Tab-separated table of C-alpha atoms in Angstrom:
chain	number	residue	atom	x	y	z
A	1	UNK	CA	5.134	-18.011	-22.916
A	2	UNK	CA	4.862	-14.780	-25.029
A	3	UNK	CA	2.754	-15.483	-28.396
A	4	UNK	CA	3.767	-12.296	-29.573
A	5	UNK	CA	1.927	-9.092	-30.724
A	6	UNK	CA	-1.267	-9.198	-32.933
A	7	UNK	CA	-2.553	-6.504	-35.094
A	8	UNK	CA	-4.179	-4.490	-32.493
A	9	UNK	CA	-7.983	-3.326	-33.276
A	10	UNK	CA	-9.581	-0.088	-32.920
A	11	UNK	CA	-12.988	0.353	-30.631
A	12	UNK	CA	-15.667	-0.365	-32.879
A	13	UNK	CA	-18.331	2.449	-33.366
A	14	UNK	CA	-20.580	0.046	-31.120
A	15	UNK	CA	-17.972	-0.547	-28.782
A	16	UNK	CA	-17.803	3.077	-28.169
A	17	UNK	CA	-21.617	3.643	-27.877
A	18	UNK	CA	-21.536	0.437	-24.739
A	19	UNK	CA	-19.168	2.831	-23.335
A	20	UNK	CA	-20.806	5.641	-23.110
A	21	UNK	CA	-23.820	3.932	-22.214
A	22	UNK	CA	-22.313	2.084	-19.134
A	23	UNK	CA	-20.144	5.273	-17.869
A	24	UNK	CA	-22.985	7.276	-18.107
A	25	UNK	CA	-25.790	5.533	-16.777
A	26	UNK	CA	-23.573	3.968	-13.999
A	27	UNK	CA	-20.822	6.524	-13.159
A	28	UNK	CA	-21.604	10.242	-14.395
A	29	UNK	CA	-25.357	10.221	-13.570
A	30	UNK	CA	-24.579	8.864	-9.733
A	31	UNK	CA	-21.685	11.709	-9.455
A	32	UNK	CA	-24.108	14.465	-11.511
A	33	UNK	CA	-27.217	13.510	-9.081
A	34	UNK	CA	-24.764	14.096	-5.817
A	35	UNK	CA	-22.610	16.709	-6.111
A	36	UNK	CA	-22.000	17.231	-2.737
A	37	UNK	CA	-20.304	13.491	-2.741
A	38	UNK	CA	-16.727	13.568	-4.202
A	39	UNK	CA	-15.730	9.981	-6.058
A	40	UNK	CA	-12.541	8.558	-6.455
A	41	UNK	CA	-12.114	6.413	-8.997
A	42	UNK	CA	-9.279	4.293	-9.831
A	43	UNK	CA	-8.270	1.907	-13.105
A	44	UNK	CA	-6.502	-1.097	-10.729
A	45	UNK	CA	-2.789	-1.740	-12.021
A	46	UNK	CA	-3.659	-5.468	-13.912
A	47	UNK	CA	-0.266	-7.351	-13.733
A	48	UNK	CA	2.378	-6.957	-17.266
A	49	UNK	CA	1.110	-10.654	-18.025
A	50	UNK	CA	-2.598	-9.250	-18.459
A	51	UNK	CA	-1.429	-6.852	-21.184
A	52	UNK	CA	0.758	-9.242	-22.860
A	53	UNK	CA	-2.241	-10.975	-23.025
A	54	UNK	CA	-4.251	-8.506	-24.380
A	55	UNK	CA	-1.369	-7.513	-26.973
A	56	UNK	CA	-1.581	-11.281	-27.672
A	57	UNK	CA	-4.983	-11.014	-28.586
A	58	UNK	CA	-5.092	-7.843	-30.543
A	59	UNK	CA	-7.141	-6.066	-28.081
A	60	UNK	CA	-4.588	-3.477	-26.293
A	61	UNK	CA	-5.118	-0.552	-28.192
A	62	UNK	CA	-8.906	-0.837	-27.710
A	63	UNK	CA	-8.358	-1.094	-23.380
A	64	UNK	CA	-6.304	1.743	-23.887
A	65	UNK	CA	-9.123	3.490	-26.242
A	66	UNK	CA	-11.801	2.681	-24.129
A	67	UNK	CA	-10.315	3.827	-20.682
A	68	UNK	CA	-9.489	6.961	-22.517
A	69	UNK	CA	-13.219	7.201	-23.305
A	70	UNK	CA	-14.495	6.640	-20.098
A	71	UNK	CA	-12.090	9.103	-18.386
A	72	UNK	CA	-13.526	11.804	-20.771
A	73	UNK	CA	-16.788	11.316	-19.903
A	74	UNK	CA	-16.187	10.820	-16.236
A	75	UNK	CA	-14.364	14.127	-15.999
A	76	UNK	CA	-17.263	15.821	-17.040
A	77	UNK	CA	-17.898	16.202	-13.502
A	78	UNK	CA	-16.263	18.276	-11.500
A	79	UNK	CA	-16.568	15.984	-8.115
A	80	UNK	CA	-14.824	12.798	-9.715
A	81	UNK	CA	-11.101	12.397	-9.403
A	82	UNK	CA	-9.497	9.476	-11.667
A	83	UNK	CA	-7.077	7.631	-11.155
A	84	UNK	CA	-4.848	4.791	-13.076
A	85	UNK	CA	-1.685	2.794	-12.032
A	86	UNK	CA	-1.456	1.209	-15.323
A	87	UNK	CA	2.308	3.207	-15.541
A	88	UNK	CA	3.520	1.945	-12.504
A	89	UNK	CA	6.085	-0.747	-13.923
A	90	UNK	CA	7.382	-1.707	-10.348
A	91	UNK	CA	4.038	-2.927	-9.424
A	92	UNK	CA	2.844	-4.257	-13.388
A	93	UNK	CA	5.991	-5.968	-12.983
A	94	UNK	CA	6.133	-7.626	-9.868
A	95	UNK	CA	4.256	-10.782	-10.467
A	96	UNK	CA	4.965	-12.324	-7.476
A	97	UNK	CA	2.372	-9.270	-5.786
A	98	UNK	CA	-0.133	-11.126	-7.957
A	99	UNK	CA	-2.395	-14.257	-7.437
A	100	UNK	CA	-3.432	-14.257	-11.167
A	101	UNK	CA	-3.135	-11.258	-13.696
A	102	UNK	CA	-5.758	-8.737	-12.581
A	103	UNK	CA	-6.045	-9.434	-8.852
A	104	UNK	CA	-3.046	-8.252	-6.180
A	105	UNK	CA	-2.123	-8.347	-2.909
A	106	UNK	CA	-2.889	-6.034	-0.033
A	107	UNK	CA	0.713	-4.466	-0.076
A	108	UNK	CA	-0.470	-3.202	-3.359
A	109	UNK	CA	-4.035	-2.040	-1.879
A	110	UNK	CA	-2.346	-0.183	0.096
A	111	UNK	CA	0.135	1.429	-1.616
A	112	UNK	CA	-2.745	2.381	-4.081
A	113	UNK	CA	-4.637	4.050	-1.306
A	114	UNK	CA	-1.306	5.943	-0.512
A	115	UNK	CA	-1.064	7.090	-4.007
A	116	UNK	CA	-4.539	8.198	-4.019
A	117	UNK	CA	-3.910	9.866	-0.825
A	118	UNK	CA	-0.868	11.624	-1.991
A	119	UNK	CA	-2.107	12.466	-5.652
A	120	UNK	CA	-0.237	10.277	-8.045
A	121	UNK	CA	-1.214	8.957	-10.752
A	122	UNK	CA	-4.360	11.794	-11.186
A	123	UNK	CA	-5.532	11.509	-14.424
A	124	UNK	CA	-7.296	15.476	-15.256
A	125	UNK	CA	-8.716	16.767	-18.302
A	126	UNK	CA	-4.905	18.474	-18.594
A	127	UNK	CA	-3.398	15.072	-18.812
A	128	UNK	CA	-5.636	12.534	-20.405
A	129	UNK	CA	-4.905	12.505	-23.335
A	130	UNK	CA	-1.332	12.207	-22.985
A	131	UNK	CA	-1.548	9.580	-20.241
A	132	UNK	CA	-3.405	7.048	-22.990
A	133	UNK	CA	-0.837	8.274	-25.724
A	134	UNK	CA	1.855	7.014	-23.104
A	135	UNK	CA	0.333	3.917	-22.107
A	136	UNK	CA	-0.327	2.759	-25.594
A	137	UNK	CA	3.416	3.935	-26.383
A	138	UNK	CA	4.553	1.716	-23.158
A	139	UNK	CA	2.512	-1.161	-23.582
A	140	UNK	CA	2.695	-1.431	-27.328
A	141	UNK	CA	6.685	-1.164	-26.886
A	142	UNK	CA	7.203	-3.132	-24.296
A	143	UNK	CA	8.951	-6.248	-24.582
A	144	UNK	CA	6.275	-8.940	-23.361
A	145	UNK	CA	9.162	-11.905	-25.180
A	146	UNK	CA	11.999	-11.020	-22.849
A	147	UNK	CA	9.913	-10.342	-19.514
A	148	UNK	CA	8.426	-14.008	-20.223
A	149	UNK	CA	12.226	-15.418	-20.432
A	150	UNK	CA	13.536	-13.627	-17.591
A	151	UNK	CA	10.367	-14.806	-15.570
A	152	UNK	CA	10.978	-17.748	-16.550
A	153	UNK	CA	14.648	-18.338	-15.666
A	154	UNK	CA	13.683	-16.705	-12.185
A	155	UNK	CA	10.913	-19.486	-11.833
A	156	UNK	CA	13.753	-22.427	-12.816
A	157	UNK	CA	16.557	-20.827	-10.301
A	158	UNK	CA	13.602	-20.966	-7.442
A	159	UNK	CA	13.271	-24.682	-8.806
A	160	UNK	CA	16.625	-25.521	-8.714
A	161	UNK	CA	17.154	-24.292	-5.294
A	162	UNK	CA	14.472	-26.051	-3.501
């Protein structure tokens, strides 16, 4: 059950700097030192009960500030495409695609390699900063209380009719 929302935190100055360090050493150098290699990267979709647990906890709006970090840095170079599902309520939402919070099934590997395929979801220097504007607006709006109850119910009609 929903706890409800906790004063969400900032990324420390620190925070930021372990960042920076990890995406650079482990992402942009690899993609600077091969530019003939294109990369496609993607931020997997973790399940709505994931971010209700990070709302929980008071750490959503520093996911959301951190991804927007890395995505900065990673689009420094011009043969790394990024990509982020974290928008895509049908599959957030859908918690019967998921074993536990962060890890899904192969129908949603695939349709993530279709999306990549196709273009969706591209996050560009045109569009990052609104995309982490919007997913701070979604998740931070969303109501975590009601999807719990109607999850819920769902789980005690299954119940009831086995």
């Amino acid at each position: 059950s929903y706890r409800g929302m906790a004063e969400q935190e900032s990324l420390t100055d620190r925070e930021r700097q372990l960042v920076t360090e990890n995406i650079t050493e482990n992402v942009l150098k690899q993609a600077l030192a091969n530019p003939d290699t294109e990369f496609d990267i993607f931020f997997p979709p973790y399940s709505i009960a994931w971010w209700a647990t990070l709302a929980e906890e008071g750490t959503l709006k520093k996911q959301i500030e951190a991804e927007e970090l890395a995505e900065n840095l990673m689009l420094q170079a011009s043969n790394i495409r990024i990509y982020s599902f974290n928008l895509e309520e049908d599959i957030l939402c859908d918690l019967d695609s998921y074993k536990d919070d962060g890890h899904y099934s192969p129908e949603i590997s695939a349709k993530i390699l279709q999306m990549i395929h196709d273009g969706t979801d591209e996050i560009t220097k045109e569009n990052v900063a609104s995309y982490a504007k919007a997913q701070e607006t979604y998740f931070m709006n969303f109501d975590y209380a009601a999807f719990a109850q109607e999850q819920s119910r769902e789980t005690e009609g299954e119940e009831a009719e086995n």
